[in-house]
Short mmCIF file of N, CA and C in Angstrom, two decimals:
data_model
loop_
_atom_site.label_atom_id
_atom_site.label_comp_id
_atom_site.label_asym_id
_atom_site.label_seq_id
_atom_site.Cartn_x
_atom_site.Cartn_y
_atom_site.Cartn_z
N MET A 1 132.45 -89.29 -18.90
CA MET A 1 131.11 -89.52 -18.45
C MET A 1 130.63 -90.83 -19.08
N ARG A 2 129.86 -91.56 -18.30
CA ARG A 2 129.31 -92.82 -18.78
C ARG A 2 127.82 -92.85 -18.45
N LEU A 3 127.01 -93.12 -19.46
CA LEU A 3 125.57 -93.21 -19.25
C LEU A 3 125.16 -94.67 -19.15
N VAL A 4 124.41 -94.97 -18.13
CA VAL A 4 123.94 -96.34 -17.94
C VAL A 4 122.41 -96.30 -17.95
N PRO A 5 121.77 -97.02 -18.88
CA PRO A 5 120.31 -96.98 -18.92
C PRO A 5 119.69 -97.64 -17.69
N TYR A 6 118.52 -97.15 -17.32
CA TYR A 6 117.79 -97.77 -16.22
C TYR A 6 117.35 -99.17 -16.62
N GLU A 7 117.40 -100.09 -15.67
CA GLU A 7 116.85 -101.41 -15.92
C GLU A 7 115.33 -101.33 -15.86
N GLU A 8 114.83 -100.50 -14.94
CA GLU A 8 113.39 -100.27 -14.82
C GLU A 8 113.18 -98.77 -14.78
N LEU A 9 112.31 -98.27 -15.65
CA LEU A 9 112.10 -96.83 -15.72
C LEU A 9 111.52 -96.29 -14.41
N PRO A 10 112.08 -95.19 -13.89
CA PRO A 10 111.58 -94.64 -12.63
C PRO A 10 110.20 -93.99 -12.80
N TYR A 11 109.90 -93.46 -13.98
CA TYR A 11 108.62 -92.80 -14.25
C TYR A 11 108.12 -93.29 -15.61
N PRO A 12 107.48 -94.47 -15.65
CA PRO A 12 107.06 -95.01 -16.94
C PRO A 12 105.95 -94.19 -17.60
N ALA A 13 106.10 -93.93 -18.87
CA ALA A 13 105.09 -93.21 -19.65
C ALA A 13 104.15 -94.22 -20.29
N THR A 14 102.86 -93.91 -20.28
CA THR A 14 101.89 -94.81 -20.90
C THR A 14 101.82 -94.62 -22.41
N SER A 15 102.36 -93.51 -22.89
CA SER A 15 102.35 -93.23 -24.33
C SER A 15 103.57 -92.40 -24.71
N LEU A 16 104.43 -92.96 -25.53
CA LEU A 16 105.60 -92.19 -25.98
C LEU A 16 105.17 -91.07 -26.92
N LYS A 17 104.05 -91.25 -27.61
CA LYS A 17 103.52 -90.20 -28.50
C LYS A 17 103.23 -88.94 -27.69
N TRP A 18 102.52 -89.09 -26.56
CA TRP A 18 102.20 -87.92 -25.73
C TRP A 18 103.42 -87.36 -25.03
N LEU A 19 104.33 -88.23 -24.61
CA LEU A 19 105.55 -87.74 -23.96
C LEU A 19 106.37 -86.91 -24.95
N ASP A 20 106.46 -87.38 -26.18
CA ASP A 20 107.17 -86.64 -27.22
C ASP A 20 106.51 -85.28 -27.45
N ARG A 21 105.19 -85.26 -27.49
CA ARG A 21 104.46 -84.01 -27.71
C ARG A 21 104.69 -83.02 -26.57
N VAL A 22 104.60 -83.51 -25.33
CA VAL A 22 104.80 -82.65 -24.16
C VAL A 22 106.22 -82.06 -24.17
N CYS A 23 107.20 -82.89 -24.47
CA CYS A 23 108.60 -82.39 -24.50
C CYS A 23 108.80 -81.39 -25.63
N ARG A 24 108.27 -81.72 -26.80
CA ARG A 24 108.40 -80.82 -27.95
C ARG A 24 107.76 -79.47 -27.69
N GLU A 25 106.50 -79.49 -27.20
CA GLU A 25 105.79 -78.23 -26.93
C GLU A 25 106.56 -77.39 -25.91
N GLY A 26 107.11 -78.04 -24.91
CA GLY A 26 107.83 -77.31 -23.87
C GLY A 26 109.14 -76.71 -24.34
N PHE A 27 109.88 -77.45 -25.14
CA PHE A 27 111.20 -76.97 -25.51
C PHE A 27 111.23 -76.20 -26.81
N ASN A 28 110.14 -76.22 -27.58
CA ASN A 28 110.06 -75.35 -28.76
C ASN A 28 109.80 -73.92 -28.33
N GLN A 29 109.21 -73.74 -27.15
CA GLN A 29 108.86 -72.40 -26.69
C GLN A 29 109.28 -72.22 -25.24
N ARG A 30 110.48 -72.57 -24.91
CA ARG A 30 110.85 -72.66 -23.50
C ARG A 30 110.92 -71.34 -22.75
N ARG A 31 110.87 -70.22 -23.42
CA ARG A 31 110.83 -68.95 -22.68
C ARG A 31 109.42 -68.60 -22.26
N LYS A 32 108.44 -69.34 -22.75
CA LYS A 32 107.06 -69.13 -22.31
C LYS A 32 106.85 -69.85 -21.00
N THR A 33 105.80 -69.47 -20.31
CA THR A 33 105.46 -70.19 -19.09
C THR A 33 104.80 -71.52 -19.45
N VAL A 34 104.78 -72.42 -18.49
CA VAL A 34 104.13 -73.72 -18.68
C VAL A 34 102.67 -73.51 -19.08
N ARG A 35 102.00 -72.57 -18.43
CA ARG A 35 100.60 -72.27 -18.73
C ARG A 35 100.42 -71.97 -20.22
N ASN A 36 101.29 -71.13 -20.76
CA ASN A 36 101.16 -70.74 -22.17
C ASN A 36 101.61 -71.82 -23.13
N CYS A 37 102.60 -72.60 -22.76
CA CYS A 37 103.08 -73.67 -23.64
C CYS A 37 102.03 -74.75 -23.84
N TYR A 38 101.30 -75.05 -22.77
CA TYR A 38 100.40 -76.20 -22.81
C TYR A 38 98.92 -75.83 -22.81
N LYS A 39 98.60 -74.54 -23.03
CA LYS A 39 97.19 -74.12 -22.93
C LYS A 39 96.29 -74.83 -23.93
N ALA A 40 96.82 -75.28 -25.06
CA ALA A 40 96.01 -76.01 -26.04
C ALA A 40 95.79 -77.46 -25.61
N LEU A 41 96.58 -77.94 -24.66
CA LEU A 41 96.50 -79.35 -24.24
C LEU A 41 95.79 -79.55 -22.90
N MET A 42 95.98 -78.61 -21.97
CA MET A 42 95.37 -78.77 -20.65
C MET A 42 95.27 -77.42 -19.95
N SER A 43 94.34 -77.34 -19.01
CA SER A 43 94.11 -76.09 -18.29
C SER A 43 95.15 -75.88 -17.19
N ALA A 44 95.21 -74.66 -16.71
CA ALA A 44 96.11 -74.35 -15.60
C ALA A 44 95.69 -75.13 -14.36
N GLU A 45 94.38 -75.34 -14.21
CA GLU A 45 93.89 -76.12 -13.06
C GLU A 45 94.39 -77.56 -13.12
N THR A 46 94.38 -78.14 -14.31
CA THR A 46 94.88 -79.51 -14.48
C THR A 46 96.36 -79.56 -14.16
N LEU A 47 97.11 -78.58 -14.64
CA LEU A 47 98.55 -78.53 -14.34
C LEU A 47 98.76 -78.51 -12.83
N GLU A 48 98.00 -77.68 -12.14
CA GLU A 48 98.14 -77.59 -10.68
C GLU A 48 97.77 -78.91 -10.00
N GLU A 49 96.72 -79.59 -10.52
CA GLU A 49 96.34 -80.90 -9.96
C GLU A 49 97.47 -81.91 -10.13
N LEU A 50 98.26 -81.75 -11.20
CA LEU A 50 99.39 -82.65 -11.45
C LEU A 50 100.65 -82.22 -10.70
N GLY A 51 100.56 -81.14 -9.93
CA GLY A 51 101.71 -80.67 -9.16
C GLY A 51 102.67 -79.83 -9.96
N VAL A 52 102.17 -79.25 -11.07
CA VAL A 52 103.00 -78.42 -11.93
C VAL A 52 102.57 -76.96 -11.75
N ASN A 53 103.51 -76.10 -11.41
CA ASN A 53 103.23 -74.68 -11.24
C ASN A 53 103.10 -74.05 -12.63
N PRO A 54 101.91 -73.55 -13.01
CA PRO A 54 101.71 -73.01 -14.35
C PRO A 54 102.58 -71.80 -14.68
N SER A 55 103.11 -71.11 -13.69
CA SER A 55 103.92 -69.94 -13.97
C SER A 55 105.42 -70.26 -14.14
N MET A 56 105.78 -71.54 -13.98
CA MET A 56 107.18 -71.94 -14.20
C MET A 56 107.47 -71.99 -15.70
N ARG A 57 108.73 -72.15 -16.04
CA ARG A 57 109.12 -72.36 -17.43
C ARG A 57 109.37 -73.87 -17.62
N PRO A 58 109.11 -74.39 -18.82
CA PRO A 58 109.28 -75.83 -19.05
C PRO A 58 110.67 -76.35 -18.70
N GLU A 59 111.68 -75.53 -18.86
CA GLU A 59 113.05 -75.98 -18.57
C GLU A 59 113.25 -76.32 -17.09
N ASN A 60 112.32 -75.87 -16.23
CA ASN A 60 112.43 -76.14 -14.80
C ASN A 60 111.59 -77.33 -14.34
N LEU A 61 110.89 -77.97 -15.26
CA LEU A 61 110.08 -79.14 -14.90
C LEU A 61 110.97 -80.36 -14.69
N THR A 62 110.51 -81.27 -13.87
CA THR A 62 111.25 -82.52 -13.66
C THR A 62 110.79 -83.57 -14.67
N LEU A 63 111.57 -84.61 -14.80
CA LEU A 63 111.19 -85.72 -15.67
C LEU A 63 109.84 -86.27 -15.24
N GLN A 64 109.63 -86.40 -13.95
CA GLN A 64 108.36 -86.93 -13.45
C GLN A 64 107.19 -86.04 -13.87
N GLN A 65 107.37 -84.73 -13.84
CA GLN A 65 106.29 -83.83 -14.23
C GLN A 65 105.96 -83.96 -15.72
N PHE A 66 106.99 -84.08 -16.57
CA PHE A 66 106.74 -84.29 -18.00
C PHE A 66 105.97 -85.59 -18.21
N VAL A 67 106.37 -86.66 -17.53
CA VAL A 67 105.70 -87.95 -17.66
C VAL A 67 104.28 -87.87 -17.11
N ASP A 68 104.08 -87.20 -15.98
CA ASP A 68 102.75 -87.06 -15.42
C ASP A 68 101.81 -86.34 -16.39
N MET A 69 102.30 -85.30 -17.03
CA MET A 69 101.47 -84.58 -18.01
C MET A 69 101.14 -85.48 -19.20
N ALA A 70 102.13 -86.18 -19.70
CA ALA A 70 101.92 -87.08 -20.85
C ALA A 70 100.93 -88.19 -20.48
N ASN A 71 101.07 -88.75 -19.30
CA ASN A 71 100.15 -89.81 -18.87
C ASN A 71 98.73 -89.28 -18.71
N TRP A 72 98.58 -88.06 -18.21
CA TRP A 72 97.26 -87.46 -18.08
C TRP A 72 96.64 -87.28 -19.47
N LEU A 73 97.43 -86.77 -20.42
CA LEU A 73 96.93 -86.58 -21.78
C LEU A 73 96.53 -87.91 -22.41
N ASP A 74 97.33 -88.94 -22.19
CA ASP A 74 97.01 -90.26 -22.73
C ASP A 74 95.69 -90.77 -22.16
N ALA A 75 95.50 -90.58 -20.88
CA ALA A 75 94.27 -91.07 -20.22
C ALA A 75 93.04 -90.26 -20.61
N ASN A 76 93.23 -88.98 -20.91
CA ASN A 76 92.08 -88.10 -21.16
C ASN A 76 91.85 -87.73 -22.62
N HIS A 77 92.84 -87.99 -23.47
CA HIS A 77 92.70 -87.64 -24.89
C HIS A 77 93.10 -88.77 -25.81
N GLY A 78 93.54 -89.90 -25.24
CA GLY A 78 93.90 -91.09 -26.01
C GLY A 78 94.67 -90.77 -27.18
#
C-alpha cells in the first residue's frame, strides 16, 4: 500500500484544534451515538442541519461530516 497526500485538501478545516476535538470525542466513545458524543458541543438540531444523523455512531461518519462539525464549532465557538 502506498499513501499519497492530497495536493489540495478535499474538505479543508478552518481549525485543527476543533477537528482534533471532534475526532477525539467521537472515537473515545465510539459505541455511543453521535447525539450523545457531541451533546456538550452542539444540539441534535445542529447536527441535523449539518447533514449528520444524530442516531448514527461516530465510526460511520464521513471525513466531510467531521470537518463540517469542526468548522461549525470554529465559527460558533471560536
